[in-house]
PDB file of C-alpha atoms and ligand atoms in Angstrom:
ATOM      1  CA  MET A   1      -1.180  21.719   6.733  1.00  0.00           C
ATOM      2  CA  SER A   2      -4.630  20.209   6.478  1.00  0.00           C
ATOM      3  CA  GLY A   3      -5.476  16.796   7.892  1.00  0.00           C
ATOM      4  CA  SER A   4      -5.913  15.220   4.500  1.00  0.00           C
ATOM      5  CA  VAL A   5      -3.773  12.349   3.324  1.00  0.00           C
ATOM      6  CA  VAL A   6      -5.399  12.189  -0.117  1.00  0.00           C
ATOM      7  CA  LYS A   7      -7.217  15.037  -1.803  1.00  0.00           C
ATOM      8  CA  ILE A   8      -8.624  14.893  -5.316  1.00  0.00           C
ATOM      9  CA  SER A   9     -10.418  17.695  -7.098  1.00  0.00           C
ATOM     10  CA  GLU A  10     -11.952  17.989 -10.563  1.00  0.00           C
ATOM     11  CA  LEU A  11     -10.198  14.841 -11.687  1.00  0.00           C
ATOM     12  CA  ILE A  12     -10.790  13.471 -15.159  1.00  0.00           C
ATOM     13  CA  PHE A  13      -9.055  10.369 -16.396  1.00  0.00           C
ATOM     14  CA  SER A  14      -9.404   8.373 -19.578  1.00  0.00           C
ATOM     15  CA  TRP A  15      -7.103   5.777 -21.073  1.00  0.00           C
ATOM     16  CA  LYS A  16      -7.689   7.082 -24.598  1.00  0.00           C
ATOM     17  CA  PRO A  17      -8.265  10.752 -25.361  1.00  0.00           C
ATOM     18  CA  GLN A  18     -11.236  10.134 -27.695  1.00  0.00           C
ATOM     19  CA  GLU A  19     -13.118   8.027 -25.123  1.00  0.00           C
ATOM     20  CA  ALA A  20     -15.565   9.188 -22.467  1.00  0.00           C
ATOM     21  CA  PRO A  21     -13.737   9.546 -19.126  1.00  0.00           C
ATOM     22  CA  LEU A  22     -13.391   6.394 -17.056  1.00  0.00           C
ATOM     23  CA  LEU A  23     -13.138   8.551 -13.912  1.00  0.00           C
ATOM     24  CA  ASN A  24     -14.741  11.908 -13.277  1.00  0.00           C
ATOM     25  CA  ILE A  25     -14.364  12.864  -9.625  1.00  0.00           C
ATOM     26  CA  SER A  26     -15.263  16.378  -8.537  1.00  0.00           C
ATOM     27  CA  PHE A  27     -13.999  15.934  -4.983  1.00  0.00           C
ATOM     28  CA  PHE A  28     -12.628  13.122  -2.844  1.00  0.00           C
ATOM     29  CA  GLU A  29     -10.723  13.391   0.391  1.00  0.00           C
ATOM     30  CA  VAL A  30      -9.265  10.896   2.829  1.00  0.00           C
ATOM     31  CA  GLU A  31      -8.353  12.278   6.209  1.00  0.00           C
ATOM     32  CA  ARG A  32      -5.599  11.109   8.504  1.00  0.00           C
ATOM     33  CA  GLY A  33      -6.436   7.894  10.320  1.00  0.00           C
ATOM     34  CA  GLU A  34      -9.446   7.073   8.142  1.00  0.00           C
ATOM     35  CA  LYS A  35     -10.082   3.627   6.727  1.00  0.00           C
ATOM     36  CA  VAL A  36     -11.750   3.985   3.377  1.00  0.00           C
ATOM     37  CA  PHE A  37     -13.309   1.139   1.449  1.00  0.00           C
ATOM     38  CA  LEU A  38     -13.709   1.818  -2.274  1.00  0.00           C
ATOM     39  CA  CYS A  39     -16.283  -0.392  -3.863  1.00  0.00           C
ATOM     40  CA  GLY A  40     -17.458  -0.839  -7.424  1.00  0.00           C
ATOM     41  CA  PRO A  41     -17.915  -3.545 -10.041  1.00  0.00           C
ATOM     42  CA  SER A  42     -14.978  -5.059 -11.861  1.00  0.00           C
ATOM     43  CA  GLY A  43     -13.746  -2.671 -14.531  1.00  0.00           C
ATOM     44  CA  SER A  44     -15.217   0.427 -12.848  1.00  0.00           C
ATOM     45  CA  GLY A  45     -11.781   1.971 -12.322  1.00  0.00           C
ATOM     46  CA  LYS A  46     -10.792   1.125  -8.745  1.00  0.00           C
ATOM     47  CA  SER A  47      -7.253   0.034  -9.621  1.00  0.00           C
ATOM     48  CA  THR A  48      -6.901   2.984 -11.981  1.00  0.00           C
ATOM     49  CA  LEU A  49      -7.870   5.360  -9.177  1.00  0.00           C
ATOM     50  CA  LEU A  50      -5.385   3.756  -6.776  1.00  0.00           C
ATOM     51  CA  ASN A  51      -2.676   4.182  -9.424  1.00  0.00           C
ATOM     52  CA  LEU A  52      -3.590   7.854  -9.828  1.00  0.00           C
ATOM     53  CA  ILE A  53      -3.316   8.277  -6.059  1.00  0.00           C
ATOM     54  CA  GLY A  54      -0.005   6.402  -6.048  1.00  0.00           C
ATOM     55  CA  GLY A  55       1.272   8.763  -8.737  1.00  0.00           C
ATOM     56  CA  VAL A  56       1.835   5.903 -11.175  1.00  0.00           C
ATOM     57  CA  LEU A  57      -0.742   7.402 -13.564  1.00  0.00           C
ATOM     58  CA  SER A  58      -1.478  11.072 -14.183  1.00  0.00           C
ATOM     59  CA  PRO A  59      -4.944  12.540 -14.691  1.00  0.00           C
ATOM     60  CA  VAL A  60      -5.975  14.180 -17.976  1.00  0.00           C
ATOM     61  CA  SER A  61      -7.005  17.163 -15.835  1.00  0.00           C
ATOM     62  CA  GLY A  62      -7.583  17.986 -12.181  1.00  0.00           C
ATOM     63  CA  HIS A  63      -5.492  17.601  -9.058  1.00  0.00           C
ATOM     64  CA  VAL A  64      -4.285  14.787  -6.866  1.00  0.00           C
ATOM     65  CA  SER A  65      -2.516  15.699  -3.625  1.00  0.00           C
ATOM     66  CA  ILE A  66      -0.867  13.330  -1.188  1.00  0.00           C
ATOM     67  CA  LEU A  67      -0.122  14.829   2.232  1.00  0.00           C
ATOM     68  CA  ASP A  68      -0.616  18.306   0.767  1.00  0.00           C
ATOM     69  CA  GLU A  69       1.834  17.710  -2.069  1.00  0.00           C
ATOM     70  CA  ASN A  70       0.285  18.237  -5.473  1.00  0.00           C
ATOM     71  CA  LEU A  71       1.567  15.308  -7.539  1.00  0.00           C
ATOM     72  CA  ALA A  72       1.401  17.302 -10.785  1.00  0.00           C
ATOM     73  CA  GLY A  73       3.989  19.719  -9.393  1.00  0.00           C
ATOM     74  CA  LEU A  74       6.553  17.015  -8.602  1.00  0.00           C
ATOM     75  CA  SER A  75       9.323  15.663 -10.816  1.00  0.00           C
ATOM     76  CA  SER A  76       9.219  11.909 -11.307  1.00  0.00           C
ATOM     77  CA  MET A  77      12.139  11.592  -8.902  1.00  0.00           C
ATOM     78  CA  LYS A  78      10.259  13.490  -6.195  1.00  0.00           C
ATOM     79  CA  LYS A  79       7.144  11.438  -6.880  1.00  0.00           C
ATOM     80  CA  ASP A  80       9.176   8.242  -6.454  1.00  0.00           C
ATOM     81  CA  ARG A  81      10.530   9.601  -3.192  1.00  0.00           C
ATOM     82  CA  LEU A  82       7.072  10.550  -1.900  1.00  0.00           C
ATOM     83  CA  ARG A  83       5.741   7.121  -2.857  1.00  0.00           C
ATOM     84  CA  GLY A  84       8.702   5.316  -1.300  1.00  0.00           C
ATOM     85  CA  ASP A  85       8.691   7.334   1.922  1.00  0.00           C
ATOM     86  CA  ARG A  86       4.998   7.835   2.590  1.00  0.00           C
ATOM     87  CA  LEU A  87       3.066   5.011   0.985  1.00  0.00           C
ATOM     88  CA  GLY A  88       2.811   1.287   1.492  1.00  0.00           C
ATOM     89  CA  PHE A  89       1.222  -0.959  -1.134  1.00  0.00           C
ATOM     90  CA  ILE A  90      -0.488  -4.312  -0.857  1.00  0.00           C
ATOM     91  CA  PHE A  91      -0.996  -5.572  -4.388  1.00  0.00           C
ATOM     92  CA  GLN A  92      -3.774  -7.844  -5.543  1.00  0.00           C
ATOM     93  CA  MET A  93      -1.289 -10.504  -6.672  1.00  0.00           C
ATOM     94  CA  PHE A  94       1.019  -9.633  -3.715  1.00  0.00           C
ATOM     95  CA  ASN A  95       4.061  -9.087  -6.017  1.00  0.00           C
ATOM     96  CA  LEU A  96       6.454 -10.798  -3.643  1.00  0.00           C
ATOM     97  CA  ILE A  97       9.959 -11.256  -5.025  1.00  0.00           C
ATOM     98  CA  PRO A  98      10.395 -15.015  -5.582  1.00  0.00           C
ATOM     99  CA  TYR A  99      14.167 -15.133  -5.121  1.00  0.00           C
ATOM    100  CA  LEU A 100      14.160 -13.281  -1.791  1.00  0.00           C
ATOM    101  CA  SER A 101      13.479 -14.815   1.608  1.00  0.00           C
ATOM    102  CA  VAL A 102      10.369 -13.875   3.570  1.00  0.00           C
ATOM    103  CA  VAL A 103      12.274 -11.427   5.757  1.00  0.00           C
ATOM    104  CA  ASP A 104      14.089  -9.860   2.794  1.00  0.00           C
ATOM    105  CA  ASN A 105      10.766  -9.316   1.043  1.00  0.00           C
ATOM    106  CA  VAL A 106       9.458  -7.478   4.083  1.00  0.00           C
ATOM    107  CA  VAL A 107      12.629  -5.396   4.437  1.00  0.00           C
ATOM    108  CA  LEU A 108      12.551  -4.409   0.750  1.00  0.00           C
ATOM    109  CA  PRO A 109      10.795  -1.001   1.036  1.00  0.00           C
ATOM    110  CA  CYS A 110      13.656   0.211   3.222  1.00  0.00           C
ATOM    111  CA  ASN A 111      15.985  -0.186   0.245  1.00  0.00           C
ATOM    112  CA  PHE A 112      13.963   2.504  -1.486  1.00  0.00           C
ATOM    113  CA  SER A 113      13.377   4.832   1.433  1.00  0.00           C
ATOM    114  CA  GLU A 114      15.920   6.316   3.802  1.00  0.00           C
ATOM    115  CA  LEU A 115      13.028   7.686   5.841  1.00  0.00           C
ATOM    116  CA  LYS A 116      11.429   4.299   6.465  1.00  0.00           C
ATOM    117  CA  LYS A 117      14.817   2.837   7.316  1.00  0.00           C
ATOM    118  CA  ARG A 118      15.663   5.670   9.694  1.00  0.00           C
ATOM    119  CA  LYS A 119      12.321   5.435  11.540  1.00  0.00           C
ATOM    120  CA  ILE A 120      12.991   1.779  12.329  1.00  0.00           C
ATOM    121  CA  LEU A 121      16.648   2.191  13.279  1.00  0.00           C
ATOM    122  CA  GLU A 122      15.801   5.184  15.481  1.00  0.00           C
ATOM    123  CA  ALA A 123      13.294   2.995  17.317  1.00  0.00           C
ATOM    124  CA  GLY A 124      16.297   0.842  18.243  1.00  0.00           C
ATOM    125  CA  LEU A 125      15.504  -2.127  16.003  1.00  0.00           C
ATOM    126  CA  THR A 126      17.324  -3.657  13.066  1.00  0.00           C
ATOM    127  CA  LEU A 127      15.356  -3.901   9.831  1.00  0.00           C
ATOM    128  CA  GLU A 128      15.214  -7.679  10.224  1.00  0.00           C
ATOM    129  CA  GLN A 129      13.889  -7.368  13.782  1.00  0.00           C
ATOM    130  CA  GLU A 130      11.150  -5.007  12.652  1.00  0.00           C
ATOM    131  CA  ALA A 131      10.249  -7.336   9.768  1.00  0.00           C
ATOM    132  CA  GLU A 132      10.005 -10.256  12.183  1.00  0.00           C
ATOM    133  CA  ARG A 133       7.977  -8.219  14.660  1.00  0.00           C
ATOM    134  CA  LEU A 134       5.432  -7.284  11.975  1.00  0.00           C
ATOM    135  CA  LEU A 135       5.254 -10.848  10.682  1.00  0.00           C
ATOM    136  CA  ALA A 136       4.625 -12.141  14.196  1.00  0.00           C
ATOM    137  CA  HIS A 137       1.887  -9.541  14.721  1.00  0.00           C
ATOM    138  CA  LEU A 138       0.289 -10.728  11.505  1.00  0.00           C
ATOM    139  CA  ARG A 139       0.291 -14.226  13.006  1.00  0.00           C
ATOM    140  CA  ILE A 140       3.049 -15.659  10.887  1.00  0.00           C
ATOM    141  CA  ASP A 141       5.152 -18.283  12.617  1.00  0.00           C
ATOM    142  CA  VAL A 142       8.371 -16.479  11.867  1.00  0.00           C
ATOM    143  CA  ASP A 143      10.830 -19.197  12.853  1.00  0.00           C
ATOM    144  CA  THR A 144       9.340 -21.723  10.489  1.00  0.00           C
ATOM    145  CA  VAL A 145       8.975 -19.452   7.468  1.00  0.00           C
ATOM    146  CA  LYS A 146      11.618 -16.766   7.683  1.00  0.00           C
ATOM    147  CA  ASN A 147      14.206 -18.460   5.513  1.00  0.00           C
ATOM    148  CA  ARG A 148      11.787 -20.230   3.213  1.00  0.00           C
ATOM    149  CA  PRO A 149      11.310 -18.995  -0.357  1.00  0.00           C
ATOM    150  CA  VAL A 150       8.070 -17.037  -0.573  1.00  0.00           C
ATOM    151  CA  THR A 151       6.893 -19.293  -3.393  1.00  0.00           C
ATOM    152  CA  GLU A 152       6.496 -22.115  -0.862  1.00  0.00           C
ATOM    153  CA  LEU A 153       4.050 -20.198   1.310  1.00  0.00           C
ATOM    154  CA  SER A 154       0.277 -20.577   1.298  1.00  0.00           C
ATOM    155  CA  VAL A 155      -1.786 -17.783  -0.236  1.00  0.00           C
ATOM    156  CA  GLY A 156      -2.814 -16.578   3.228  1.00  0.00           C
ATOM    157  CA  GLN A 157       0.820 -16.468   4.326  1.00  0.00           C
ATOM    158  CA  GLN A 158       1.891 -14.595   1.187  1.00  0.00           C
ATOM    159  CA  GLN A 159      -0.845 -12.104   1.909  1.00  0.00           C
ATOM    160  CA  ARG A 160       0.513 -11.452   5.368  1.00  0.00           C
ATOM    161  CA  VAL A 161       4.081 -11.147   4.105  1.00  0.00           C
ATOM    162  CA  ALA A 162       2.859  -8.579   1.561  1.00  0.00           C
ATOM    163  CA  THR A 163       1.050  -6.752   4.363  1.00  0.00           C
ATOM    164  CA  ALA A 164       4.079  -6.731   6.649  1.00  0.00           C
ATOM    165  CA  ARG A 165       6.078  -5.295   3.747  1.00  0.00           C
ATOM    166  CA  ALA A 166       3.517  -2.513   3.263  1.00  0.00           C
ATOM    167  CA  LEU A 167       3.626  -1.692   6.983  1.00  0.00           C
ATOM    168  CA  MET A 168       7.447  -1.426   7.185  1.00  0.00           C
ATOM    169  CA  GLY A 169       8.510   2.036   8.301  1.00  0.00           C
ATOM    170  CA  MET A 170       4.978   3.125   9.248  1.00  0.00           C
ATOM    171  CA  PRO A 171       3.886   4.814   6.004  1.00  0.00           C
ATOM    172  CA  ALA A 172       1.235   7.534   6.257  1.00  0.00           C
ATOM    173  CA  LEU A 173      -0.971   5.782   3.722  1.00  0.00           C
ATOM    174  CA  ILE A 174      -1.485   2.099   2.960  1.00  0.00           C
ATOM    175  CA  ILE A 175      -3.023   1.421  -0.438  1.00  0.00           C
ATOM    176  CA  ALA A 176      -4.430  -2.064  -0.817  1.00  0.00           C
ATOM    177  CA  ASP A 177      -5.954  -3.231  -4.084  1.00  0.00           C
ATOM    178  CA  GLU A 178      -8.409  -6.055  -3.368  1.00  0.00           C
ATOM    179  CA  PRO A 179      -6.099  -7.428  -0.686  1.00  0.00           C
ATOM    180  CA  THR A 180      -8.465 -10.228   0.262  1.00  0.00           C
ATOM    181  CA  SER A 181      -9.614 -11.427  -3.144  1.00  0.00           C
ATOM    182  CA  ALA A 182      -7.612 -14.647  -2.789  1.00  0.00           C
ATOM    183  CA  LEU A 183      -8.981 -15.495   0.673  1.00  0.00           C
ATOM    184  CA  ASP A 184     -12.144 -17.251   1.796  1.00  0.00           C
ATOM    185  CA  ALA A 185     -14.743 -15.252   3.759  1.00  0.00           C
ATOM    186  CA  ASP A 186     -13.608 -16.234   7.284  1.00  0.00           C
ATOM    187  CA  THR A 187      -9.948 -15.643   6.646  1.00  0.00           C
ATOM    188  CA  ARG A 188     -10.894 -12.396   4.924  1.00  0.00           C
ATOM    189  CA  ASN A 189     -12.583 -10.866   7.962  1.00  0.00           C
ATOM    190  CA  ALA A 190      -9.792 -11.953  10.278  1.00  0.00           C
ATOM    191  CA  PHE A 191      -7.265 -10.448   7.897  1.00  0.00           C
ATOM    192  CA  ILE A 192      -9.087  -7.106   7.658  1.00  0.00           C
ATOM    193  CA  ASP A 193      -9.263  -6.908  11.470  1.00  0.00           C
ATOM    194  CA  LEU A 194      -5.550  -7.547  11.677  1.00  0.00           C
ATOM    195  CA  LEU A 195      -4.747  -5.003   8.967  1.00  0.00           C
ATOM    196  CA  PHE A 196      -6.842  -2.326  10.685  1.00  0.00           C
ATOM    197  CA  HIS A 197      -5.333  -3.080  14.045  1.00  0.00           C
ATOM    198  CA  GLU A 198      -1.767  -2.742  12.726  1.00  0.00           C
ATOM    199  CA  CYS A 199      -2.607   0.430  10.807  1.00  0.00           C
ATOM    200  CA  GLN A 200      -4.157   1.927  13.914  1.00  0.00           C
ATOM    201  CA  LYS A 201      -0.971   1.231  15.844  1.00  0.00           C
ATOM    202  CA  SER A 202       1.304   2.744  13.222  1.00  0.00           C
ATOM    203  CA  GLY A 203      -1.065   5.685  12.661  1.00  0.00           C
ATOM    204  CA  SER A 204      -1.460   4.754   8.999  1.00  0.00           C
ATOM    205  CA  THR A 205      -4.479   5.675   6.913  1.00  0.00           C
ATOM    206  CA  VAL A 206      -5.896   2.847   4.793  1.00  0.00           C
ATOM    207  CA  LEU A 207      -7.464   3.033   1.382  1.00  0.00           C
ATOM    208  CA  PHE A 208      -8.621  -0.283   0.039  1.00  0.00           C
TER     209      PHE A 208
HETATM  210  P1  ADP B 301     -11.227  -2.236 -11.467  1.00  0.00           P
HETATM  211  O1  ADP B 301      -9.956  -2.210 -10.682  1.00  0.00           O
HETATM  212  O2  ADP B 301     -12.334  -1.459 -10.833  1.00  0.00           O
HETATM  213  O3  ADP B 301     -11.660  -3.620 -11.811  1.00  0.00           O
HETATM  214  P2  ADP B 301      -9.579  -1.061 -13.542  1.00  0.00           P
HETATM  215  O4  ADP B 301      -9.167   0.254 -12.987  1.00  0.00           O
HETATM  216  O5  ADP B 301      -8.580  -2.158 -13.526  1.00  0.00           O
HETATM  217  O6  ADP B 301     -10.961  -1.505 -12.862  1.00  0.00           O
HETATM  218  O7  ADP B 301     -10.014  -0.875 -15.046  1.00  0.00           O
HETATM  219  C1  ADP B 301     -10.957   0.119 -15.446  1.00  0.00           C
HETATM  220  C2  ADP B 301     -11.032   0.143 -16.938  1.00  0.00           C
HETATM  221  O8  ADP B 301      -9.800   0.610 -17.482  1.00  0.00           O
HETATM  222  C3  ADP B 301     -11.307  -1.198 -17.582  1.00  0.00           C
HETATM  223  O9  ADP B 301     -12.220  -0.997 -18.646  1.00  0.00           O
HETATM  224  C4  ADP B 301      -9.960  -1.621 -18.115  1.00  0.00           C
HETATM  225  O10 ADP B 301     -10.102  -2.408 -19.259  1.00  0.00           O
HETATM  226  C5  ADP B 301      -9.309  -0.300 -18.442  1.00  0.00           C
HETATM  227  N1  ADP B 301      -7.840  -0.388 -18.318  1.00  0.00           N
HETATM  228  C6  ADP B 301      -7.150  -0.807 -17.222  1.00  0.00           C
HETATM  229  N2  ADP B 301      -5.820  -0.753 -17.430  1.00  0.00           N
HETATM  230  C7  ADP B 301      -5.656  -0.287 -18.695  1.00  0.00           C
HETATM  231  C8  ADP B 301      -4.504  -0.003 -19.505  1.00  0.00           C
HETATM  232  N3  ADP B 301      -3.266  -0.178 -19.027  1.00  0.00           N
HETATM  233  N4  ADP B 301      -4.730   0.476 -20.750  1.00  0.00           N
HETATM  234  C9  ADP B 301      -5.989   0.673 -21.214  1.00  0.00           C
HETATM  235  N5  ADP B 301      -7.100   0.413 -20.503  1.00  0.00           N
HETATM  236  C10 ADP B 301      -6.957  -0.053 -19.264  1.00  0.00           C
HETATM  237 MG1   MG B 302      -8.785  -3.711  -9.910  1.00  0.00          MG
END
């Protein structure tokens, strides 16, 4: 097994077959523990690339491997499993579930991954305890927000709830699509520091 968490070779992607490729990547690799910042103008294909890496989209040609698994060789069920077990996502619009409490939003990934659930339980914590621990580390005042609907939280708080959710069960790779676009510059830097710190502790690689 190599040390790479993401490996892309000879990738071509276009939304429509007759169009010039949006993405043409001869080689791209992210190694374990790296923090990789993808930058490019709006519309350049950053979100598309993250969706190719997440296995939500498939390339026209070329290879995408996650933790040495070639996504093209996996059934959609196995891809779902790999995504659920090994990845954590922080979405641009957070995608919190409005009818779930803060803690239930954070616990959610464990409903889709036995592995994430098992890692937490084997560490001697309940899923709720782990959710609260992560929220507290992300400087959320857990007691005041834990039973509040997520729709009543500030943008900065929603961001942290979405981050705690991505960190649940220590996924190998955290994919964050413009996670700070809703924050002002000061809050943004503090948030990135916090994200890196938590990823370091859980041994997660970050691609953002
Ligand atoms: P970025 O995240 O860098 O702003 P995107 O990956 O969202 O860029 O988009 C790259 C290009 O792909 C844009 O021109 C966008 O219009 C196009 N695109 C994005 N999603 C779709 C889609 N579902 N169908 C067709 N074209 C799309
Ligand atoms: Mg985007």
